[in-house]
Structure formats: structure tokens, C-alpha cells
Short mmCIF file of C-alpha atoms and ligand atoms in Angstrom, two decimals:
data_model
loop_
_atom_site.label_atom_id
_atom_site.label_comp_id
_atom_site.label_asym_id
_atom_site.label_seq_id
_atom_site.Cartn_x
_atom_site.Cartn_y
_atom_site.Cartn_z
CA UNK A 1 0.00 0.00 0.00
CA UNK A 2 1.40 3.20 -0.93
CA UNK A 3 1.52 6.47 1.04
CA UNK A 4 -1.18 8.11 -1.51
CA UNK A 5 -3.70 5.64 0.06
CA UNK A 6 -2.40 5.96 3.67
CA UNK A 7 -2.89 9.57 4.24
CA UNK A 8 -6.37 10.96 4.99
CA UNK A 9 -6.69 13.97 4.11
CA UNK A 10 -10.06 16.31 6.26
CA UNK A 11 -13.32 14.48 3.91
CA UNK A 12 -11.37 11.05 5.24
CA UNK A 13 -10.64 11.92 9.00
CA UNK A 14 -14.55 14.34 9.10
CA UNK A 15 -16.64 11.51 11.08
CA UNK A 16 -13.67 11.76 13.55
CA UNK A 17 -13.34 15.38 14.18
CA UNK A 18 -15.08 17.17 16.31
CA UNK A 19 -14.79 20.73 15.39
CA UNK A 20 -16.75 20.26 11.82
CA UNK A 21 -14.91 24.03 10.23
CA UNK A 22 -11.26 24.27 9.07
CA UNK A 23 -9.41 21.61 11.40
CA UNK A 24 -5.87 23.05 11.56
CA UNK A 25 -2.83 19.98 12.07
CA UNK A 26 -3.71 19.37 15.71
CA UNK A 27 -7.35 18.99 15.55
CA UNK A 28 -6.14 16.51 12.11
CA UNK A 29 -4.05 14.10 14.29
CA UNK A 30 -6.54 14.28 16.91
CA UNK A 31 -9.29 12.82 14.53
CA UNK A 32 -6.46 10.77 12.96
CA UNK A 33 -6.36 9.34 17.02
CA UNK A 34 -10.02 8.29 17.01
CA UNK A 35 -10.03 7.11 13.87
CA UNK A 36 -7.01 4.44 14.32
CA UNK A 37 -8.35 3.08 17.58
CA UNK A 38 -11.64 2.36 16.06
CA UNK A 39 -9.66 0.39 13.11
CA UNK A 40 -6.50 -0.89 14.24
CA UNK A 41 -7.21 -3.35 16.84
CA UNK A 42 -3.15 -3.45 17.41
CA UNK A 43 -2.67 0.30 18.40
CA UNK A 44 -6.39 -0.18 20.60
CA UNK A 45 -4.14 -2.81 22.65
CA UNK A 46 -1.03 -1.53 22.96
CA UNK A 47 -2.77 2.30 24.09
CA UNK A 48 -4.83 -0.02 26.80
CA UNK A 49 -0.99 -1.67 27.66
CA UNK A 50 -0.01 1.94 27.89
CA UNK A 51 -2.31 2.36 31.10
CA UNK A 52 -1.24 -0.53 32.36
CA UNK A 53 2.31 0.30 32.56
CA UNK A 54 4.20 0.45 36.33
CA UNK A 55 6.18 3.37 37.44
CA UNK A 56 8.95 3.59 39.73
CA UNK A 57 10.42 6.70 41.11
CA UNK A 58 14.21 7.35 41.44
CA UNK A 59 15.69 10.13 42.45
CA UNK A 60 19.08 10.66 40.63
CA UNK A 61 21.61 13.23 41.77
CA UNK A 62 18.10 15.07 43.48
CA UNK A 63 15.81 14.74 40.04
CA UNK A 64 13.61 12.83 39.48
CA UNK A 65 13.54 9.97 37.20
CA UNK A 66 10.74 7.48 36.37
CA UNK A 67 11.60 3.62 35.57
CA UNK A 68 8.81 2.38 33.34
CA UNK A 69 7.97 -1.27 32.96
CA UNK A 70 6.83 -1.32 29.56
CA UNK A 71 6.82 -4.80 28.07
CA UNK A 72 5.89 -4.10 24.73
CA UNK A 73 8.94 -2.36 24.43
CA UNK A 74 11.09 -4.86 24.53
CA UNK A 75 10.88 -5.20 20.32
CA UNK A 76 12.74 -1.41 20.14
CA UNK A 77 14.73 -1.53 23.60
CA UNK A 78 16.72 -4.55 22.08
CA UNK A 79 16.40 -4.10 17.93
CA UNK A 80 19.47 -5.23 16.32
CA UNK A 81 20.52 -2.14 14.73
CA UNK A 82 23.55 -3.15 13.09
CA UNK A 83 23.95 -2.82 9.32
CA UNK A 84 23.44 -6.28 8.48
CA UNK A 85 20.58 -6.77 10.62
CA UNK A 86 18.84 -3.71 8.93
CA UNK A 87 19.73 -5.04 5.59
CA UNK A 88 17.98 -8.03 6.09
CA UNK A 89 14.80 -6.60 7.17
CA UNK A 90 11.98 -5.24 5.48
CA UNK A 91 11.37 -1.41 6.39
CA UNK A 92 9.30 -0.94 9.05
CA UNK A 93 8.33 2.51 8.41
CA UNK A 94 8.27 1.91 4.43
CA UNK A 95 4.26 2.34 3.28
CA UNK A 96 4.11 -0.75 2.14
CA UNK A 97 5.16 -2.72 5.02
CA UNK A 98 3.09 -1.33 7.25
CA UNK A 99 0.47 -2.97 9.29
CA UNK A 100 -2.97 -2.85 6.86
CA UNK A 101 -5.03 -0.78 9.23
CA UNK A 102 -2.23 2.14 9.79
CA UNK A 103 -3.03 5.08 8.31
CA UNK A 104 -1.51 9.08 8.72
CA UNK A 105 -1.75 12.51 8.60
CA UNK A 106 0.61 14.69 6.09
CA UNK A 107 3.24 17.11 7.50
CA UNK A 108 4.43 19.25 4.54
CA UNK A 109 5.14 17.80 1.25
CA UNK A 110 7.74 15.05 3.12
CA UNK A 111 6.25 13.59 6.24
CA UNK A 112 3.67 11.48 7.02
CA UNK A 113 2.41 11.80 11.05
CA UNK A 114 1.86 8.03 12.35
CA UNK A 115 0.68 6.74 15.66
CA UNK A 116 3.34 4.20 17.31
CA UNK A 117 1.85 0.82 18.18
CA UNK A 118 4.74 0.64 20.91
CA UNK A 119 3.99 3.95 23.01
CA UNK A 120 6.38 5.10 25.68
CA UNK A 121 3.94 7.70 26.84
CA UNK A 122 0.24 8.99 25.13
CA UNK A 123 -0.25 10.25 21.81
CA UNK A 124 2.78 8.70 20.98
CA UNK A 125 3.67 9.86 17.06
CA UNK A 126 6.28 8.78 14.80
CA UNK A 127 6.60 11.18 12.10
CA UNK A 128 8.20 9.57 8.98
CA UNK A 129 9.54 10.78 5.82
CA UNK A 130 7.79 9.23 2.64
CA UNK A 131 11.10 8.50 1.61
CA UNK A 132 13.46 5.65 2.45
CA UNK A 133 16.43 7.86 3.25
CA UNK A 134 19.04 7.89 5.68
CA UNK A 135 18.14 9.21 9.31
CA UNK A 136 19.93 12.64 9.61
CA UNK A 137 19.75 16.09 11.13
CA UNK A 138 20.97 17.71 8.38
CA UNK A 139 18.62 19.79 6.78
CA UNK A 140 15.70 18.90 9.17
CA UNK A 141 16.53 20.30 12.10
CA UNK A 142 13.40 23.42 10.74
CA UNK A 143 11.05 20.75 10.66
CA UNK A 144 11.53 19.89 14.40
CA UNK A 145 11.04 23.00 15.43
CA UNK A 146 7.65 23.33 12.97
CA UNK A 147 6.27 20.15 13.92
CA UNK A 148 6.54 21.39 18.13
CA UNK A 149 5.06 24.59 16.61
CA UNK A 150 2.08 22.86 14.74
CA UNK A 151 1.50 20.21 17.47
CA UNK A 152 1.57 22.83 20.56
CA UNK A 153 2.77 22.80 24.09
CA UNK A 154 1.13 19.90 25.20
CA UNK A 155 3.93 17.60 22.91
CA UNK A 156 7.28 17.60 22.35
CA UNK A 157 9.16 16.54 19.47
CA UNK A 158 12.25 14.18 19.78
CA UNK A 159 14.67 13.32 17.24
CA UNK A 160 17.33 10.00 18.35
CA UNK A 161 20.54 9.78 15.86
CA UNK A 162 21.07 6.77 13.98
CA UNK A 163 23.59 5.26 16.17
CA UNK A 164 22.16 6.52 19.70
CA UNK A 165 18.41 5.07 19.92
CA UNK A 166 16.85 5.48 16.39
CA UNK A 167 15.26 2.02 15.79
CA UNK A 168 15.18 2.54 12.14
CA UNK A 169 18.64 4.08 11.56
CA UNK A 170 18.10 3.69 7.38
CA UNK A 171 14.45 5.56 7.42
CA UNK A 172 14.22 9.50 8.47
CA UNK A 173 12.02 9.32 11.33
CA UNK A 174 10.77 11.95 14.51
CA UNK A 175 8.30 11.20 17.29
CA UNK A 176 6.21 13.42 19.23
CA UNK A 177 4.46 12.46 22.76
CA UNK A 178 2.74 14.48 25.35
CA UNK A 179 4.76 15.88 27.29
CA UNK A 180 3.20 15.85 30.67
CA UNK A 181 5.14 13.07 32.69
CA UNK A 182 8.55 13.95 31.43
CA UNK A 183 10.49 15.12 34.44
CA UNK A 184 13.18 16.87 32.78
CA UNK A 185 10.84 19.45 30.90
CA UNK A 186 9.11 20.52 34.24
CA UNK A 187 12.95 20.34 35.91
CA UNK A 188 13.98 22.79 32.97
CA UNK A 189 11.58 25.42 34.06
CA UNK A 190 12.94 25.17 37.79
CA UNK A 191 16.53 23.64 38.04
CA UNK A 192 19.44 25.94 38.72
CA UNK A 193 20.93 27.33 35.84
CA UNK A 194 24.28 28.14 34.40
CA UNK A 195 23.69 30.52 31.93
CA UNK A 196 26.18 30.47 28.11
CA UNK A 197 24.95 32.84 26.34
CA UNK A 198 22.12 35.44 26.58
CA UNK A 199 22.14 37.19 23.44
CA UNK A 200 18.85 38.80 22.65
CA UNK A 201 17.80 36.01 19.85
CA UNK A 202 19.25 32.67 21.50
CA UNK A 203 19.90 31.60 25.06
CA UNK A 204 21.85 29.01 26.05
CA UNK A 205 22.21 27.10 29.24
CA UNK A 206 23.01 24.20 31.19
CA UNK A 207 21.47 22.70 34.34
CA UNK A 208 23.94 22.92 37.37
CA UNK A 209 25.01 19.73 38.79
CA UNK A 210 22.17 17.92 37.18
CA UNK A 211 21.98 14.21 36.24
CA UNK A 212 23.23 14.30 33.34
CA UNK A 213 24.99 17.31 30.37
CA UNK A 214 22.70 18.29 28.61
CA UNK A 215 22.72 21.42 26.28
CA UNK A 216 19.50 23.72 26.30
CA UNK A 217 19.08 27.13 24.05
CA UNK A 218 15.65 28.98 23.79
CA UNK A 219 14.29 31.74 21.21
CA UNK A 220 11.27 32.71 19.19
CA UNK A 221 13.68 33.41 15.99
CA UNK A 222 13.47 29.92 14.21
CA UNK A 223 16.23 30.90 11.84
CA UNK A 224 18.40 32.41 14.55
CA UNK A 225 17.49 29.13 16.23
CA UNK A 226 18.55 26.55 13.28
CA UNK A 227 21.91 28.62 12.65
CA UNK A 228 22.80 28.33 16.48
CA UNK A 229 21.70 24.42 16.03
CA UNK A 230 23.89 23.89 13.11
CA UNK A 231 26.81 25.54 15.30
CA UNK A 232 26.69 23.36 17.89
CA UNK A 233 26.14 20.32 15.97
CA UNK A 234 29.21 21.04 13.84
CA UNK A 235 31.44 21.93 16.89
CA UNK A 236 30.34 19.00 18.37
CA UNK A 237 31.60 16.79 15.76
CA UNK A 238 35.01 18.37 16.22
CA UNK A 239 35.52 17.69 20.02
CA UNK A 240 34.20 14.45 19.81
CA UNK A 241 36.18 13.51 16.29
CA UNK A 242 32.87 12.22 14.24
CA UNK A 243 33.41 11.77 10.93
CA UNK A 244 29.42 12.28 10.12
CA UNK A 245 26.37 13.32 12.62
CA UNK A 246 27.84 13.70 16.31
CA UNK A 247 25.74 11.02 18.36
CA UNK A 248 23.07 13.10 19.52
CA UNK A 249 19.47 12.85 20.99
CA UNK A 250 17.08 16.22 20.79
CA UNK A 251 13.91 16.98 22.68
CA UNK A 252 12.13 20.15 21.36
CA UNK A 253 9.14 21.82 22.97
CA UNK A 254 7.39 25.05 22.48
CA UNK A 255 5.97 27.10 24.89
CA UNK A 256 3.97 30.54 24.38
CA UNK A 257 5.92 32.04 21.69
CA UNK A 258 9.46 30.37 22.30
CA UNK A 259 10.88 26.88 21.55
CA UNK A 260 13.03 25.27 23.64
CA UNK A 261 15.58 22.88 22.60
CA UNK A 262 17.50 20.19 24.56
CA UNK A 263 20.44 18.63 23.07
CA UNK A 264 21.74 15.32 24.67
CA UNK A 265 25.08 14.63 23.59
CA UNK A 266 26.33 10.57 23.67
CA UNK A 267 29.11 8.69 23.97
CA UNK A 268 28.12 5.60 22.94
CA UNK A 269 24.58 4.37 22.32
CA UNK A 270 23.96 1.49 24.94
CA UNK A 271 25.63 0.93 28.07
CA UNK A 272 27.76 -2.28 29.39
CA UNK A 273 24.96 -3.68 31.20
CA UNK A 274 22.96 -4.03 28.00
CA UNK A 275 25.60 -6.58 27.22
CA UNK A 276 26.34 -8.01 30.30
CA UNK A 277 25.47 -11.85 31.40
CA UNK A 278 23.69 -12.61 35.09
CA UNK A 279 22.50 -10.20 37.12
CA UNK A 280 24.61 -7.46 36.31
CA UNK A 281 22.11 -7.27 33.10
CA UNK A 282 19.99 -4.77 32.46
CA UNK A 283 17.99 -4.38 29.70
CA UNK A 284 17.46 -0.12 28.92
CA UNK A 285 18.59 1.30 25.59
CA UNK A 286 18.46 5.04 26.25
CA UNK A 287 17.52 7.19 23.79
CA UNK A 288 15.69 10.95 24.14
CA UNK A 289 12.73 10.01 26.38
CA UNK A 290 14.70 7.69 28.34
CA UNK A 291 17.32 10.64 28.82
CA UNK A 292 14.26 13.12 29.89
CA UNK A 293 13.45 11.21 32.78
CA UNK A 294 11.30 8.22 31.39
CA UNK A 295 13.47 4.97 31.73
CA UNK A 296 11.79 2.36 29.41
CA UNK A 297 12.49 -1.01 31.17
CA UNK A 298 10.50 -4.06 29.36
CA UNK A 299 11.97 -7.02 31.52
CA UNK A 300 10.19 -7.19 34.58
CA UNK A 301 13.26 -8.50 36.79
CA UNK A 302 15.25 -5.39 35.52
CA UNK A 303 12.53 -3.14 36.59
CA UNK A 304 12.31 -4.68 39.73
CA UNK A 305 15.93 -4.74 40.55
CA UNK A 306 17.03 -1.12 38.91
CA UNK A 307 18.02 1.45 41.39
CA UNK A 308 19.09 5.52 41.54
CA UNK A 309 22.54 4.11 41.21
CA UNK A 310 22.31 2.64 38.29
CA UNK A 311 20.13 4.93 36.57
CA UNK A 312 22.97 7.50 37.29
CA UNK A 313 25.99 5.15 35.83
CA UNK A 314 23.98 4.44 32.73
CA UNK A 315 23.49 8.36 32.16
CA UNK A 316 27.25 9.10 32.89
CA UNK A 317 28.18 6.36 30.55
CA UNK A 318 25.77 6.91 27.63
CA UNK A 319 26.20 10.88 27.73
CA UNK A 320 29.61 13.17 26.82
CA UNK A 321 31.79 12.43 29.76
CA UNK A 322 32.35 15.82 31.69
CA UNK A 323 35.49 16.87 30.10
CA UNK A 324 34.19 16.47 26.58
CA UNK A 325 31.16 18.36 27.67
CA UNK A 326 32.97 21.28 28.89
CA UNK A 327 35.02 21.33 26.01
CA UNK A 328 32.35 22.15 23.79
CA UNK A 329 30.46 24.50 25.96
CA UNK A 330 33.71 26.71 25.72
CA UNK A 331 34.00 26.46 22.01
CA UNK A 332 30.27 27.25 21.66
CA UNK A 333 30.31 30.22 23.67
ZN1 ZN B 1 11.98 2.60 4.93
#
């Protein structure tokens, strides 16, 4: 099935809106929500799974930090993402391999808005290009910031790099969830700062002593915004020596008239206890949401046996180690 007869377009998604005028994008995936619950059984049980899940709270160097045992995540926690193993399987964000009853909204000539039968948290949306084409920042960092824009301030938008937590490394892909539970965006409007830069277009800023480095700039200006994006990205590449994309992870919100951006910078994409035998093994793969405070464990025993400790190793070890970090704060300044 191609991505002409996957898209509904307002006449398709009309029985499922409920303002009857000119739905704008929101009210579009909103209908495009009630629509694929009453037709995809698959998405119906995994959003019922969804309220099922467990939470544990951790409190990691003093933020919080919510362990979720999600079984159904289990197929993207622990997806073999190496080349071969993505050569020999069929796309699963191609149109025509995916499940019959899935169906999407457009965003722009390029993306297609899905909903993800694995959600991490509600309304979870994957938001893939209609092109089989590497996963990338380059170029697309403007349609992050337009799809927080278009979807509001009860999302945010996440982008994971292809070798730091993007299950599909080979297919451009975003997701979107609401953005309630995430501790990190409440901690952003409260935490301590230390402030980089406080031009009048962009600021920048860190969060002091916090869990883990994390980068954070804010503006209105979505140009000014892109060009400080593109900055960072590139001097990131130099202190950490890529040769392509820097491993990243981005979380992008908007608020009133402002986006906010978080950049998580990685070392590597999955920590030693991923690999480890016994019961030093624990299954998490973080990626952005898992880095904003929602720890996706889908092994019960794991989530039963993970503690503050741990989370905070696994953060120090998947994240730029301190002296990296510092690094490129300077140059960015
Ligand atoms: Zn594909």
C-alpha cells in the first residue's frame, strides 16, 4: 500500500473530528487518534498496555527519574541495529510494510504523522519521511522546530541519531508524545541554571550539577534558532572527532511564543549492562525520552531490581563524559 492511500486527508478523518470548520494539524491528528483506535485493533491494545504500565520513582543526583515497565517495548529496547541486521529486514516505516489498518496525517510535502503501536507515553507519534532515506539532522533540524510549533505545548518533538536510539537508523524518522510526565521538561523550568549565552535572539544554558549534560538554548527566531543548532552540531563533531552526525538525541518543545531545545550529547549508544550476562544485566537502551526522565524497562526483573545508582551510571556512561562536555560549551560560547 502506498503512502497516496495511507494519508487521509479532512473528507477522510470528518466523522472523527469534532470541530466540523477548518481543522488546523492538531485537531487533524486528533481525529487521525479516534479514527485508528476504532480500526487498528493493534494500536487499541497496545494504548490499553499503555495504562497498564508500572512506574517507579528514582531520584538521581536530586531529580527525578521514572523507571517504566513497559513490556511491549522490549521489540525497540533490544532491535538489532547493526547494518546487516537492517539489511535483512523489510522497512518498518516503508508504506508498504506497514500494518494494513495504519493510516496518517501529512506534514508538509515530506512527512507522514503516524501513531506508534509501541507507546512510551500517550499520543505517541512517529513522524516519517515518505522517503526511504538515511536518518539525519541535516537539513531537518526546521522541521523539528515546525512540527513542536504545529503540534503545541502539550507535545514535544524528539529526534534519536542513527547510532544513539533510532530504531530505524536507514528511514528518516521523529516522534512526538505528550509531554506531561517527562520530568526533565518541568525540571527545565525550575533547576538551577548556568547561563552560556544570553544574546537577545538565542539563550543558552546548562542545568547545574544535574543528572546528566545536557545542552538547552531557547528563542522565538526559528532561523536564529537553526543557525545556532547547526553551530553546535558542527562543533560538536570536532571535540568528539565524528566523521558524520555527532551522536546526539534532541527533545524540542514550544511554549507561548518560544521553543526550547535540549540537546543530549552521547558517547556511545547502549551501556555495558545491555551486554552483560547474570544479574549485572539490564535491559534499557536510552535514547531521548529515556534521557528526559522516562526509563523504558520491558523485563520485569530489571525493573524490579534497577536502582538511583544505576540509573545515574547508565546516564554518565551513555552521555559526553564531563570533560568532553565542557570542552564544547567553551567552544560554543
Ligand atoms: Zn523505509
Amino acid at each position: 500500500m502506498s503512502w497516496e492511500n495511507r494519508i487521509l486527508g479532512v473528507e477522510a478523518l470528518r466523522p472523527y473530528l469534532s470541530n466540523k470548520s477548518e481543522p488546523d494539524f492538531r485537531s487533524l491528528v486528533e481525529g487521525l487518534a479516534r479514527q485508528q483506535l476504532a480500526a487498528w485493533p493493534m494500536l487499541r491494545d497496545a494504548v490499553a498496555g499503555l495504562a497498564r504500565v508500572e512506574y517507579k520513582k528514582l531520584s538521581v543526583r536530586a531529580s527525578e527519574v521514572l523507571a517504566q515497565f513497559n513490556p511491549q517495548r522490549i521489540v525497540s529496547t533490544a532491535a538489532k541495529v547493526d547494518a546487516a541486521a537492517i539489511k535483512q529486514r523489510p522497512c518498518f516505516l516503508c508504506a508498504e510494510n506497514l500494518p494494513p489498518e495504519e493510516r496518517g496525517v501529512a506534514f508538509d510535502e515530506e512527512f507522514v504523522v503516524l501513531f506508534n503501536p509501541f507507546p512510551v507515553l500517550s499520543r505517541h507519534l512517529v513522524i516519517t519521511s515518505r522517503r526511504h532515506i538515511p536518518q539525519t539532522m541535516e537539513g531537518n533540524f526546521g522541521t523539528l522546530l515546525d512540527l513542536a510549533l504545529d503540534l503545541g505545548g502539550e507535545f514535544f518533538v524528539l529526534y534519536n541519531g542513527p547510532a544513539c536510539g533510532a530504531s530505524a537508523p536507514d528511514h528518516l524518522h521523529f516522534q512526538a508524545c505528550e509531554g506531561e510526565l517527562l520530568p526533565m521538561i518541568r525540571d527545565i523550568g525550575t533547576w538551577e541554571r548556568r547561563i552560556l549565552s544570553k544574546d537577545s535572539v538565542v539563550e543558552s544554558f546548562t542545568l547545574k550539577d544535574y543528572r546528566l549534560n545536557a545542552l538547552i538554548a531557547r528563542g522565538s527566531d526559528r532561523e536564529a534558532l537553526i543557525d545556532w543548532f547547526d553551530r553546535a552540531e558542527r562543533l560538536l563533531a570536532e571535540v568528539t572527532g565524528a566523521e558524520s552526525e555527532p551522536m546526539l538525541n534532541l527533545v524540542v518543545t514550544r511554549d507561548g511564543d518560544r521553543w526550547t531545545v535540549v540537546v543530549f550529547p552521547r558517547d556511545k549508544h547502549r551501556p555495558d549492562r545491555y551486554f552483560a550476562e547474570g544479574d549485572a544485566k539490564l535491559t534499557v537502551s536510552p535514547a531521548a525520552i529515556d534521557l528526559s526522565g522516562v526509563l523504558v524497562v520491558p523485563q520485569p526483573d530489571h525493573f524490579a531490581k534497577i536502582t538511583s545508582r544505576d540509573v545515574e551510571e547508565i546516564y554518565a556512561e551513555v552521555t559526553l563524559s564531563a570533560a568532553a562536555f565542557d570542552t564544547w560549551l567553551r567552544t560554543c560560547d
